PDB file of C-alpha atoms in Angstrom:
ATOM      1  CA  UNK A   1     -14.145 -16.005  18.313  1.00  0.00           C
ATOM      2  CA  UNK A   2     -14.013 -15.605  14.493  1.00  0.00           C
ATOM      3  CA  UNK A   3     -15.307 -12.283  14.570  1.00  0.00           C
ATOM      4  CA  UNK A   4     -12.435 -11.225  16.452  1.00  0.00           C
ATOM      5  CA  UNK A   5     -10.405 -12.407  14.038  1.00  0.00           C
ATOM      6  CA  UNK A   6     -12.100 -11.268  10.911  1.00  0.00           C
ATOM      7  CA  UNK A   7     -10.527  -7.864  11.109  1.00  0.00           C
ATOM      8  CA  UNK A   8      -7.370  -9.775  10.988  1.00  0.00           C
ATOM      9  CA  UNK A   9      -8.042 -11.744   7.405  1.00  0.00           C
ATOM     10  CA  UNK A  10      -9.438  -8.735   6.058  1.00  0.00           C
ATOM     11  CA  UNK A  11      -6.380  -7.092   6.912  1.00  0.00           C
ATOM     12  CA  UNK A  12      -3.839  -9.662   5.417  1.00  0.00           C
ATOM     13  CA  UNK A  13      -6.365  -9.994   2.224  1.00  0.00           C
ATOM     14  CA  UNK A  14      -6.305  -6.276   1.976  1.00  0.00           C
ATOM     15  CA  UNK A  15      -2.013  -6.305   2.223  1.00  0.00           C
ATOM     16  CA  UNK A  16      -1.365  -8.755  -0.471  1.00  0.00           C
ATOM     17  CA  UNK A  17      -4.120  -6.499  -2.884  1.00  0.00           C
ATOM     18  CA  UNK A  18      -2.067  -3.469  -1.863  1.00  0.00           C
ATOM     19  CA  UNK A  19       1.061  -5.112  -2.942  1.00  0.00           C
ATOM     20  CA  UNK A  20      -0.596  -6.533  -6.381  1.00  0.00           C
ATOM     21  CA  UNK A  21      -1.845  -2.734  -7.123  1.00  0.00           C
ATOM     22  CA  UNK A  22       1.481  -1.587  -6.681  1.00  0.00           C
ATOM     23  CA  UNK A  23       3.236  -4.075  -8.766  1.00  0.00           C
ATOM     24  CA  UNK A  24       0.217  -3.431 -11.234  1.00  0.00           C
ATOM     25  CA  UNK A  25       0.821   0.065 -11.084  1.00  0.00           C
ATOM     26  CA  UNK A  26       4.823   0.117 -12.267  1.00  0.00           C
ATOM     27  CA  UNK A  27       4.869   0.081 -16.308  1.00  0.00           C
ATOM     28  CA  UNK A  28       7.719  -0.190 -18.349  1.00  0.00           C
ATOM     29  CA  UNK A  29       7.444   0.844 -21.827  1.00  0.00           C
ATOM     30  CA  UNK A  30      10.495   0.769 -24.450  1.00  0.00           C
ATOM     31  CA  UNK A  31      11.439   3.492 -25.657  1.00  0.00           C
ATOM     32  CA  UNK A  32      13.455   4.489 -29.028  1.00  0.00           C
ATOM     33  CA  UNK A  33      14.567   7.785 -29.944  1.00  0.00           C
ATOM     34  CA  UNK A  34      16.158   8.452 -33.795  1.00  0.00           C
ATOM     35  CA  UNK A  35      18.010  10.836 -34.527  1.00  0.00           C
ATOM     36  CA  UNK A  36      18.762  11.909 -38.246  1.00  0.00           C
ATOM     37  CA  UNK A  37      21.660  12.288 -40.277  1.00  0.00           C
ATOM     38  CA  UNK A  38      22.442  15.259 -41.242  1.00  0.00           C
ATOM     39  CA  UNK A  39      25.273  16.551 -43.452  1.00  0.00           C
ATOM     40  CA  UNK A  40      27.581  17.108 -40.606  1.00  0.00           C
ATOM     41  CA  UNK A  41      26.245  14.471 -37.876  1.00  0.00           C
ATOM     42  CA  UNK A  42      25.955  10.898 -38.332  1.00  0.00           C
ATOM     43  CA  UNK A  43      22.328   9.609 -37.227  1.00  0.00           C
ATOM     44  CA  UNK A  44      21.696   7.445 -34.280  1.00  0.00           C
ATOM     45  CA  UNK A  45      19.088   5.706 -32.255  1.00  0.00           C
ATOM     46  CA  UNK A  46      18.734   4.956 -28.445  1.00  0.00           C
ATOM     47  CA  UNK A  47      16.443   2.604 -26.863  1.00  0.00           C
ATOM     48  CA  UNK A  48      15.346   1.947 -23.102  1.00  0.00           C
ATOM     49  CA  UNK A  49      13.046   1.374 -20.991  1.00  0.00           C
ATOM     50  CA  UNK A  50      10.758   3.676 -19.266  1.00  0.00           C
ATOM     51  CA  UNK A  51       8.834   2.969 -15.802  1.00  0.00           C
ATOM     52  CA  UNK A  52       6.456   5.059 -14.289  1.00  0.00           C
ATOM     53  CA  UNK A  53       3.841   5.097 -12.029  1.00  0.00           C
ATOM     54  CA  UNK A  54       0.289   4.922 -13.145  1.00  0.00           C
ATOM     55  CA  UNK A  55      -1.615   7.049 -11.027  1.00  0.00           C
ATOM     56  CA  UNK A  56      -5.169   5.042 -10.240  1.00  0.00           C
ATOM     57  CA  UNK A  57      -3.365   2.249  -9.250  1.00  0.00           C
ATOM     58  CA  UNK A  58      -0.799   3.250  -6.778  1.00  0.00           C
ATOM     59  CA  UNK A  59      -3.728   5.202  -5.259  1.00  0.00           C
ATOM     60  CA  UNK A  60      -5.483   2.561  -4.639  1.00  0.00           C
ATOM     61  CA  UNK A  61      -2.950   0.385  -3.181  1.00  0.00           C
ATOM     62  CA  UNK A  62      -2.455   3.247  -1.110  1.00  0.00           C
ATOM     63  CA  UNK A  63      -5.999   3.188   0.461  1.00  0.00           C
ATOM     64  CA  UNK A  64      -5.696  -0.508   0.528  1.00  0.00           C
ATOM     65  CA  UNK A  65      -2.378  -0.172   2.986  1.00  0.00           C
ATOM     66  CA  UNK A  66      -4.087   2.303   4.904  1.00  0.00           C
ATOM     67  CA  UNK A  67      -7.257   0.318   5.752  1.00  0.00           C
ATOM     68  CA  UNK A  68      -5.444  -2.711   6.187  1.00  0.00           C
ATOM     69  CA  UNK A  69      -3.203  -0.598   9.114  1.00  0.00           C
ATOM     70  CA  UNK A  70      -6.581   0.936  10.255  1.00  0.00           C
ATOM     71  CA  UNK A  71      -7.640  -2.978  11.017  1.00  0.00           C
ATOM     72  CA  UNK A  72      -4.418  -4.110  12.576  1.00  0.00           C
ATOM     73  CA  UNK A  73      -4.429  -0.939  15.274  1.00  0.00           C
ATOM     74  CA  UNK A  74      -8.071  -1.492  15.786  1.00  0.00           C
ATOM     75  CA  UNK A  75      -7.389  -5.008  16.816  1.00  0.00           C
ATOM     76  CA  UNK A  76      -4.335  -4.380  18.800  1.00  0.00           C
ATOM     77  CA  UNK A  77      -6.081  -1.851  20.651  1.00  0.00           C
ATOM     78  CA  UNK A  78      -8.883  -3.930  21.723  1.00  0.00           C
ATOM     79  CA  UNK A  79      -6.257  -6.382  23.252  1.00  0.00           C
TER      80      UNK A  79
END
């Protein structure tokens, strides 16, 4: 009986670490830009934030979504 299920924890254990790895994978940096004054153009500065996507991350909480998947099918099949 629990080995039937263990392809079911797996697969739960293996959803949560795909969400973490995606969460882990969205970084914001702030960001200013200056901009000089010149003789005709009063300087400035802008600030925000930037967010992108770090690449090892998502890609691993790709593979983590897709095995956990793979496990839930395998079990529903078997049903």
């Amino acid at each position: 009986m629990m080995r039937r299920f263990a392809p079911v924890v797996v697969a739960i254990v293996l959803a949560v670490v795909a969400v973490v790895l995606w969460v882990q994978s969205r970084t914001t940096t702030t960001v200013t830009e200056q901009f000089p004054t010149t003789s005709s153009f009063e300087g400035f500065s802008v600030t925000y934030d930037s967010t992108r996507v770090a690449g090892p991350w998502a890609a691993l909480s790709v593979i983590a979504a897709a095995v956990a998947v793979y496990l839930v099918m395998r079990v529903v099949r078997r049903r």
